Amino acid sequence: ADVTAFGVYMGFWFPDTPRWIWVAAVILFIAAINTRNVKIFGELEFWLTIIKVGAILAMIVGGIVLMVIGVSYAPGEPVGVQNLVDHGGFLPNGVGGLLAALSVVVFAFGGIETIGITAGEAGDPARSIPKAVNAVPARILLFYVGTMVVLMSLVPWTEITGEASPFVQIFSALGIPAAASILNVVVIVAAVSAINADTFGAGRMLFGLAEQGQAPQAFTKV
């Protein structure tokens, strides 16, 4: 799913390029990274996280500023928290729509188990792992819920399609194409980070299985 998303996001700039080319390119790049020392993985994730967190905070602050000054995605259209309950109400597609969306949301959280996988290579796992886990709820509220509340207050959900990242579409609708391009970079970074974490986790799982004799011994070589 993440590599497919990467191809979709690259299509924002290169609509005529077959998406499989971008998929193959990112797979080869991430595979090369994960065949090296784990320090390289950590360094890459550190900088990718800096970019993602900085961009999300900028989106939240920028979105609030746009709401305050009244920038609308279309002439005469309202801007504000009323967009969260207008256009069909808070649950426009009923409980069935909520459950369908929930399955996608739960899938999106796949990968948080990487925290546990990295415990074996952490310097002080007894301190760092609980600290990381305990910070997850606050980060979800800020980076997931907070961002969506702000952005959906600017542009209602009915204006969003599946052709590109919702973040990119929102700022394009607001007439800020430069911001849309910047955000496309950010969602690409997020996709690369997710692919990197998935590959890291898969490699460590195969290594552990091979050590226990449940996978080919070739996977014990590092």
PDB file of C-alpha atoms in Angstrom:
ATOM      1  CA  ALA A   1       0.000   0.000   0.000  1.00  0.00           C
ATOM      2  CA  ASP A   2       2.797   2.433   0.870  1.00  0.00           C
ATOM      3  CA  VAL A   3       4.707   1.856  -2.355  1.00  0.00           C
ATOM      4  CA  THR A   4       1.468   2.285  -4.311  1.00  0.00           C
ATOM      5  CA  ALA A   5       0.846   5.561  -2.474  1.00  0.00           C
ATOM      6  CA  PHE A   6       4.361   6.687  -3.396  1.00  0.00           C
ATOM      7  CA  GLY A   7       3.552   6.136  -7.071  1.00  0.00           C
ATOM      8  CA  VAL A   8       0.286   8.089  -6.718  1.00  0.00           C
ATOM      9  CA  TYR A   9       2.029  11.020  -5.041  1.00  0.00           C
ATOM     10  CA  MET A  10       4.749  11.178  -7.697  1.00  0.00           C
ATOM     11  CA  GLY A  11       1.958  11.296 -10.276  1.00  0.00           C
ATOM     12  CA  PHE A  12       1.097  14.777  -8.954  1.00  0.00           C
ATOM     13  CA  TRP A  13       4.212  16.105 -10.724  1.00  0.00           C
ATOM     14  CA  PHE A  14       4.653  13.446 -13.411  1.00  0.00           C
ATOM     15  CA  PRO A  15       1.148  12.387 -14.488  1.00  0.00           C
ATOM     16  CA  ASP A  16       2.359  10.782 -17.727  1.00  0.00           C
ATOM     17  CA  THR A  17       5.000   8.557 -16.121  1.00  0.00           C
ATOM     18  CA  PRO A  18       3.851   4.979 -15.398  1.00  0.00           C
ATOM     19  CA  ARG A  19       3.492   4.552 -11.662  1.00  0.00           C
ATOM     20  CA  TRP A  20       5.243   1.194 -11.633  1.00  0.00           C
ATOM     21  CA  ILE A  21       8.503   3.003 -12.410  1.00  0.00           C
ATOM     22  CA  TRP A  22       8.254   5.014  -9.187  1.00  0.00           C
ATOM     23  CA  VAL A  23       7.251   1.895  -7.255  1.00  0.00           C
ATOM     24  CA  ALA A  24      10.269  -0.042  -8.535  1.00  0.00           C
ATOM     25  CA  ALA A  25      12.601   2.884  -7.839  1.00  0.00           C
ATOM     26  CA  VAL A  26      11.531   3.330  -4.213  1.00  0.00           C
ATOM     27  CA  ILE A  27      11.693  -0.425  -3.564  1.00  0.00           C
ATOM     28  CA  LEU A  28      15.283  -0.565  -4.828  1.00  0.00           C
ATOM     29  CA  PHE A  29      16.243   2.528  -2.823  1.00  0.00           C
ATOM     30  CA  ILE A  30      14.789   1.255   0.456  1.00  0.00           C
ATOM     31  CA  ALA A  31      16.235  -2.214  -0.115  1.00  0.00           C
ATOM     32  CA  ALA A  32      19.688  -0.664  -0.539  1.00  0.00           C
ATOM     33  CA  ILE A  33      19.286   1.332   2.694  1.00  0.00           C
ATOM     34  CA  ASN A  34      18.225  -1.720   4.683  1.00  0.00           C
ATOM     35  CA  THR A  35      21.131  -3.855   3.523  1.00  0.00           C
ATOM     36  CA  ARG A  36      23.501  -1.489   5.325  1.00  0.00           C
ATOM     37  CA  ASN A  37      24.168  -0.856   9.018  1.00  0.00           C
ATOM     38  CA  VAL A  38      21.136  -0.168  11.225  1.00  0.00           C
ATOM     39  CA  LYS A  39      22.703   3.220  12.019  1.00  0.00           C
ATOM     40  CA  ILE A  40      21.893   4.318   8.461  1.00  0.00           C
ATOM     41  CA  PHE A  41      18.257   3.302   8.965  1.00  0.00           C
ATOM     42  CA  GLY A  42      18.099   5.316  12.183  1.00  0.00           C
ATOM     43  CA  GLU A  43      19.730   8.363  10.618  1.00  0.00           C
ATOM     44  CA  LEU A  44      17.348   8.307   7.658  1.00  0.00           C
ATOM     45  CA  GLU A  45      14.301   7.947   9.924  1.00  0.00           C
ATOM     46  CA  PHE A  46      15.520  10.797  12.129  1.00  0.00           C
ATOM     47  CA  TRP A  47      15.638  13.288   9.263  1.00  0.00           C
ATOM     48  CA  LEU A  48      12.425  12.031   7.686  1.00  0.00           C
ATOM     49  CA  THR A  49      10.668  12.477  11.030  1.00  0.00           C
ATOM     50  CA  ILE A  50      12.009  16.022  11.406  1.00  0.00           C
ATOM     51  CA  ILE A  51      10.528  16.882   8.008  1.00  0.00           C
ATOM     52  CA  LYS A  52       7.160  15.252   8.763  1.00  0.00           C
ATOM     53  CA  VAL A  53       6.700  16.758  12.208  1.00  0.00           C
ATOM     54  CA  GLY A  54       7.774  20.221  11.066  1.00  0.00           C
ATOM     55  CA  ALA A  55       5.387  20.113   8.119  1.00  0.00           C
ATOM     56  CA  ILE A  56       2.430  18.924  10.207  1.00  0.00           C
ATOM     57  CA  LEU A  57       2.943  21.650  12.798  1.00  0.00           C
ATOM     58  CA  ALA A  58       3.228  24.207   9.990  1.00  0.00           C
ATOM     59  CA  MET A  59      -0.022  22.882   8.461  1.00  0.00           C
ATOM     60  CA  ILE A  60      -1.885  23.190  11.737  1.00  0.00           C
ATOM     61  CA  VAL A  61      -0.634  26.719  12.420  1.00  0.00           C
ATOM     62  CA  GLY A  62      -1.121  27.787   8.789  1.00  0.00           C
ATOM     63  CA  GLY A  63      -4.617  26.304   8.685  1.00  0.00           C
ATOM     64  CA  ILE A  64      -5.637  28.157  11.829  1.00  0.00           C
ATOM     65  CA  VAL A  65      -4.306  31.408  10.348  1.00  0.00           C
ATOM     66  CA  LEU A  66      -6.285  30.812   7.131  1.00  0.00           C
ATOM     67  CA  MET A  67      -9.454  30.230   9.149  1.00  0.00           C
ATOM     68  CA  VAL A  68      -8.906  33.388  11.190  1.00  0.00           C
ATOM     69  CA  ILE A  69      -8.448  35.579   8.108  1.00  0.00           C
ATOM     70  CA  GLY A  70     -11.317  33.811   6.317  1.00  0.00           C
ATOM     71  CA  VAL A  71      -9.600  32.295   3.279  1.00  0.00           C
ATOM     72  CA  SER A  72     -12.174  30.117   1.484  1.00  0.00           C
ATOM     73  CA  TYR A  73     -11.754  27.370  -1.100  1.00  0.00           C
ATOM     74  CA  ALA A  74     -14.541  28.948  -3.213  1.00  0.00           C
ATOM     75  CA  PRO A  75     -16.257  32.366  -3.296  1.00  0.00           C
ATOM     76  CA  GLY A  76     -19.043  32.596  -0.740  1.00  0.00           C
ATOM     77  CA  GLU A  77     -18.281  29.234   0.877  1.00  0.00           C
ATOM     78  CA  PRO A  78     -17.958  29.182   4.684  1.00  0.00           C
ATOM     79  CA  VAL A  79     -14.718  28.435   6.479  1.00  0.00           C
ATOM     80  CA  GLY A  80     -14.603  27.093  10.015  1.00  0.00           C
ATOM     81  CA  VAL A  81     -15.514  24.212  12.271  1.00  0.00           C
ATOM     82  CA  GLN A  82     -19.053  24.163  10.855  1.00  0.00           C
ATOM     83  CA  ASN A  83     -17.593  22.270   7.894  1.00  0.00           C
ATOM     84  CA  LEU A  84     -17.074  19.335  10.261  1.00  0.00           C
ATOM     85  CA  VAL A  85     -20.823  18.887  10.750  1.00  0.00           C
ATOM     86  CA  ASP A  86     -22.245  20.383   7.552  1.00  0.00           C
ATOM     87  CA  HIS A  87     -22.450  18.443   4.257  1.00  0.00           C
ATOM     88  CA  GLY A  88     -24.424  15.542   5.685  1.00  0.00           C
ATOM     89  CA  GLY A  89     -23.669  15.852   9.390  1.00  0.00           C
ATOM     90  CA  PHE A  90     -20.917  14.396  11.527  1.00  0.00           C
ATOM     91  CA  LEU A  91     -21.494  10.866  10.167  1.00  0.00           C
ATOM     92  CA  PRO A  92     -22.772  11.557   6.636  1.00  0.00           C
ATOM     93  CA  ASN A  93     -22.561   7.893   5.608  1.00  0.00           C
ATOM     94  CA  GLY A  94     -23.874   6.476   8.864  1.00  0.00           C
ATOM     95  CA  VAL A  95     -22.360   3.813  11.078  1.00  0.00           C
ATOM     96  CA  GLY A  96     -21.517   1.685   8.033  1.00  0.00           C
ATOM     97  CA  GLY A  97     -19.338   4.454   6.652  1.00  0.00           C
ATOM     98  CA  LEU A  98     -17.658   4.840  10.037  1.00  0.00           C
ATOM     99  CA  LEU A  99     -16.833   1.130  10.210  1.00  0.00           C
ATOM    100  CA  ALA A 100     -15.519   1.122   6.639  1.00  0.00           C
ATOM    101  CA  ALA A 101     -13.296   4.110   7.397  1.00  0.00           C
ATOM    102  CA  LEU A 102     -12.185   2.539  10.668  1.00  0.00           C
ATOM    103  CA  SER A 103     -10.773  -0.472   8.840  1.00  0.00           C
ATOM    104  CA  VAL A 104      -8.587   1.859   6.772  1.00  0.00           C
ATOM    105  CA  VAL A 105      -7.530   3.827   9.851  1.00  0.00           C
ATOM    106  CA  VAL A 106      -6.563   0.670  11.737  1.00  0.00           C
ATOM    107  CA  PHE A 107      -4.540  -0.476   8.726  1.00  0.00           C
ATOM    108  CA  ALA A 108      -2.763   2.899   8.713  1.00  0.00           C
ATOM    109  CA  PHE A 109      -1.529   2.217  12.245  1.00  0.00           C
ATOM    110  CA  GLY A 110       0.228  -0.936  11.122  1.00  0.00           C
ATOM    111  CA  GLY A 111       3.886  -0.395  11.896  1.00  0.00           C
ATOM    112  CA  ILE A 112       3.729   0.853  15.471  1.00  0.00           C
ATOM    113  CA  GLU A 113       5.009  -2.590  16.454  1.00  0.00           C
ATOM    114  CA  THR A 114       8.356  -1.398  15.093  1.00  0.00           C
ATOM    115  CA  ILE A 115       8.855   0.185  18.527  1.00  0.00           C
ATOM    116  CA  GLY A 116       9.055  -3.288  20.023  1.00  0.00           C
ATOM    117  CA  ILE A 117      11.204  -4.658  17.227  1.00  0.00           C
ATOM    118  CA  THR A 118      13.824  -1.956  17.793  1.00  0.00           C
ATOM    119  CA  ALA A 119      14.043  -2.835  21.508  1.00  0.00           C
ATOM    120  CA  GLY A 120      16.703  -5.416  20.762  1.00  0.00           C
ATOM    121  CA  GLU A 121      18.997  -2.750  19.353  1.00  0.00           C
ATOM    122  CA  ALA A 122      18.152   0.125  21.716  1.00  0.00           C
ATOM    123  CA  GLY A 123      20.808   1.299  24.155  1.00  0.00           C
ATOM    124  CA  ASP A 124      18.407   1.480  27.134  1.00  0.00           C
ATOM    125  CA  PRO A 125      15.147  -0.246  26.120  1.00  0.00           C
ATOM    126  CA  ALA A 126      13.760  -0.256  29.681  1.00  0.00           C
ATOM    127  CA  ARG A 127      13.633   3.536  29.554  1.00  0.00           C
ATOM    128  CA  SER A 128      13.265   4.429  25.876  1.00  0.00           C
ATOM    129  CA  ILE A 129      10.553   1.935  24.836  1.00  0.00           C
ATOM    130  CA  PRO A 130       7.965   2.865  27.550  1.00  0.00           C
ATOM    131  CA  LYS A 131       8.681   6.535  26.881  1.00  0.00           C
ATOM    132  CA  ALA A 132       7.989   6.074  23.159  1.00  0.00           C
ATOM    133  CA  VAL A 133       4.806   4.038  23.748  1.00  0.00           C
ATOM    134  CA  ASN A 134       3.386   6.475  26.313  1.00  0.00           C
ATOM    135  CA  ALA A 135       3.822   9.358  23.878  1.00  0.00           C
ATOM    136  CA  VAL A 136       1.711   7.681  21.164  1.00  0.00           C
ATOM    137  CA  PRO A 137      -1.788   8.882  22.308  1.00  0.00           C
ATOM    138  CA  ALA A 138      -0.726  12.535  22.491  1.00  0.00           C
ATOM    139  CA  ARG A 139       0.952  12.315  19.105  1.00  0.00           C
ATOM    140  CA  ILE A 140      -2.155  10.750  17.562  1.00  0.00           C
ATOM    141  CA  LEU A 141      -4.330  13.571  18.889  1.00  0.00           C
ATOM    142  CA  LEU A 142      -1.966  16.238  17.588  1.00  0.00           C
ATOM    143  CA  PHE A 143      -0.667  14.837  14.310  1.00  0.00           C
ATOM    144  CA  TYR A 144      -3.722  12.868  13.135  1.00  0.00           C
ATOM    145  CA  VAL A 145      -6.847  14.283  14.756  1.00  0.00           C
ATOM    146  CA  GLY A 146      -5.592  17.864  15.071  1.00  0.00           C
ATOM    147  CA  THR A 147      -4.466  18.048  11.467  1.00  0.00           C
ATOM    148  CA  MET A 148      -7.725  16.638  10.104  1.00  0.00           C
ATOM    149  CA  VAL A 149      -9.863  18.966  12.249  1.00  0.00           C
ATOM    150  CA  VAL A 150      -8.001  22.007  10.931  1.00  0.00           C
ATOM    151  CA  LEU A 151      -7.906  20.919   7.286  1.00  0.00           C
ATOM    152  CA  MET A 152     -11.522  19.709   7.165  1.00  0.00           C
ATOM    153  CA  SER A 153     -12.531  23.056   8.652  1.00  0.00           C
ATOM    154  CA  LEU A 154     -10.932  24.728   5.633  1.00  0.00           C
ATOM    155  CA  VAL A 155     -12.294  22.424   2.920  1.00  0.00           C
ATOM    156  CA  PRO A 156     -15.262  20.041   3.457  1.00  0.00           C
ATOM    157  CA  TRP A 157     -14.806  16.332   2.877  1.00  0.00           C
ATOM    158  CA  THR A 158     -17.120  16.438  -0.153  1.00  0.00           C
ATOM    159  CA  GLU A 159     -14.447  18.322  -2.111  1.00  0.00           C
ATOM    160  CA  ILE A 160     -11.795  15.625  -1.644  1.00  0.00           C
ATOM    161  CA  THR A 161     -11.191  12.907  -4.259  1.00  0.00           C
ATOM    162  CA  GLY A 162      -8.848   9.940  -4.404  1.00  0.00           C
ATOM    163  CA  GLU A 163      -6.715  11.343  -7.212  1.00  0.00           C
ATOM    164  CA  ALA A 164      -3.983  12.749  -4.950  1.00  0.00           C
ATOM    165  CA  SER A 165      -3.120  13.337  -1.314  1.00  0.00           C
ATOM    166  CA  PRO A 166      -5.994  15.069   0.558  1.00  0.00           C
ATOM    167  CA  PHE A 167      -3.490  17.556   1.978  1.00  0.00           C
ATOM    168  CA  VAL A 168      -2.326  18.509  -1.501  1.00  0.00           C
ATOM    169  CA  GLN A 169      -5.911  18.798  -2.794  1.00  0.00           C
ATOM    170  CA  ILE A 170      -6.936  21.054   0.091  1.00  0.00           C
ATOM    171  CA  PHE A 171      -4.186  23.600  -0.472  1.00  0.00           C
ATOM    172  CA  SER A 172      -4.701  23.445  -4.235  1.00  0.00           C
ATOM    173  CA  ALA A 173      -8.402  24.222  -3.667  1.00  0.00           C
ATOM    174  CA  LEU A 174      -7.396  27.150  -1.463  1.00  0.00           C
ATOM    175  CA  GLY A 175      -5.389  28.573  -4.357  1.00  0.00           C
ATOM    176  CA  ILE A 176      -1.972  27.945  -2.817  1.00  0.00           C
ATOM    177  CA  PRO A 177      -0.244  25.740  -5.413  1.00  0.00           C
ATOM    178  CA  ALA A 178       3.210  26.270  -3.892  1.00  0.00           C
ATOM    179  CA  ALA A 179       1.954  24.871  -0.582  1.00  0.00           C
ATOM    180  CA  ALA A 180       0.422  21.936  -2.464  1.00  0.00           C
ATOM    181  CA  SER A 181       3.800  21.072  -3.995  1.00  0.00           C
ATOM    182  CA  ILE A 182       5.539  21.393  -0.643  1.00  0.00           C
ATOM    183  CA  LEU A 183       2.959  19.152   0.989  1.00  0.00           C
ATOM    184  CA  ASN A 184       3.375  16.629  -1.798  1.00  0.00           C
ATOM    185  CA  VAL A 185       7.040  16.443  -0.829  1.00  0.00           C
ATOM    186  CA  VAL A 186       5.973  15.847   2.761  1.00  0.00           C
ATOM    187  CA  VAL A 187       3.544  13.014   1.955  1.00  0.00           C
ATOM    188  CA  ILE A 188       6.227  11.432  -0.235  1.00  0.00           C
ATOM    189  CA  VAL A 189       8.625  11.638   2.705  1.00  0.00           C
ATOM    190  CA  ALA A 190       5.957  10.034   4.912  1.00  0.00           C
ATOM    191  CA  ALA A 191       5.476   7.213   2.408  1.00  0.00           C
ATOM    192  CA  VAL A 192       9.230   6.599   2.160  1.00  0.00           C
ATOM    193  CA  SER A 193       9.461   6.555   5.963  1.00  0.00           C
ATOM    194  CA  ALA A 194       6.632   4.012   6.206  1.00  0.00           C
ATOM    195  CA  ILE A 195       8.201   1.785   3.547  1.00  0.00           C
ATOM    196  CA  ASN A 196      11.542   2.032   5.324  1.00  0.00           C
ATOM    197  CA  ALA A 197      10.018   1.052   8.677  1.00  0.00           C
ATOM    198  CA  ASP A 198       8.079  -1.827   7.108  1.00  0.00           C
ATOM    199  CA  THR A 199      11.210  -3.186   5.457  1.00  0.00           C
ATOM    200  CA  PHE A 200      13.207  -2.811   8.674  1.00  0.00           C
ATOM    201  CA  GLY A 201      10.560  -4.684  10.646  1.00  0.00           C
ATOM    202  CA  ALA A 202      10.242  -7.451   8.066  1.00  0.00           C
ATOM    203  CA  GLY A 203      14.004  -7.982   8.031  1.00  0.00           C
ATOM    204  CA  ARG A 204      14.215  -8.208  11.817  1.00  0.00           C
ATOM    205  CA  MET A 205      11.280 -10.620  11.954  1.00  0.00           C
ATOM    206  CA  LEU A 206      12.904 -12.908   9.387  1.00  0.00           C
ATOM    207  CA  PHE A 207      16.168 -12.765  11.342  1.00  0.00           C
ATOM    208  CA  GLY A 208      14.395 -13.754  14.563  1.00  0.00           C
ATOM    209  CA  LEU A 209      12.513 -16.594  12.879  1.00  0.00           C
ATOM    210  CA  ALA A 210      15.717 -17.911  11.311  1.00  0.00           C
ATOM    211  CA  GLU A 211      17.485 -17.856  14.699  1.00  0.00           C
ATOM    212  CA  GLN A 212      14.682 -20.025  16.100  1.00  0.00           C
ATOM    213  CA  GLY A 213      14.902 -22.432  13.178  1.00  0.00           C
ATOM    214  CA  GLN A 214      11.546 -21.380  11.738  1.00  0.00           C
ATOM    215  CA  ALA A 215      12.966 -19.763   8.592  1.00  0.00           C
ATOM    216  CA  PRO A 216      15.901 -20.500   6.251  1.00  0.00           C
ATOM    217  CA  GLN A 217      19.281 -19.989   7.945  1.00  0.00           C
ATOM    218  CA  ALA A 218      20.287 -17.642   5.144  1.00  0.00           C
ATOM    219  CA  PHE A 219      18.276 -14.947   6.938  1.00  0.00           C
ATOM    220  CA  THR A 220      20.638 -15.052   9.943  1.00  0.00           C
ATOM    221  CA  LYS A 221      23.440 -13.482   7.919  1.00  0.00           C
ATOM    222  CA  VAL A 222      23.935  -9.763   8.533  1.00  0.00           C
TER     223      VAL A 222
END
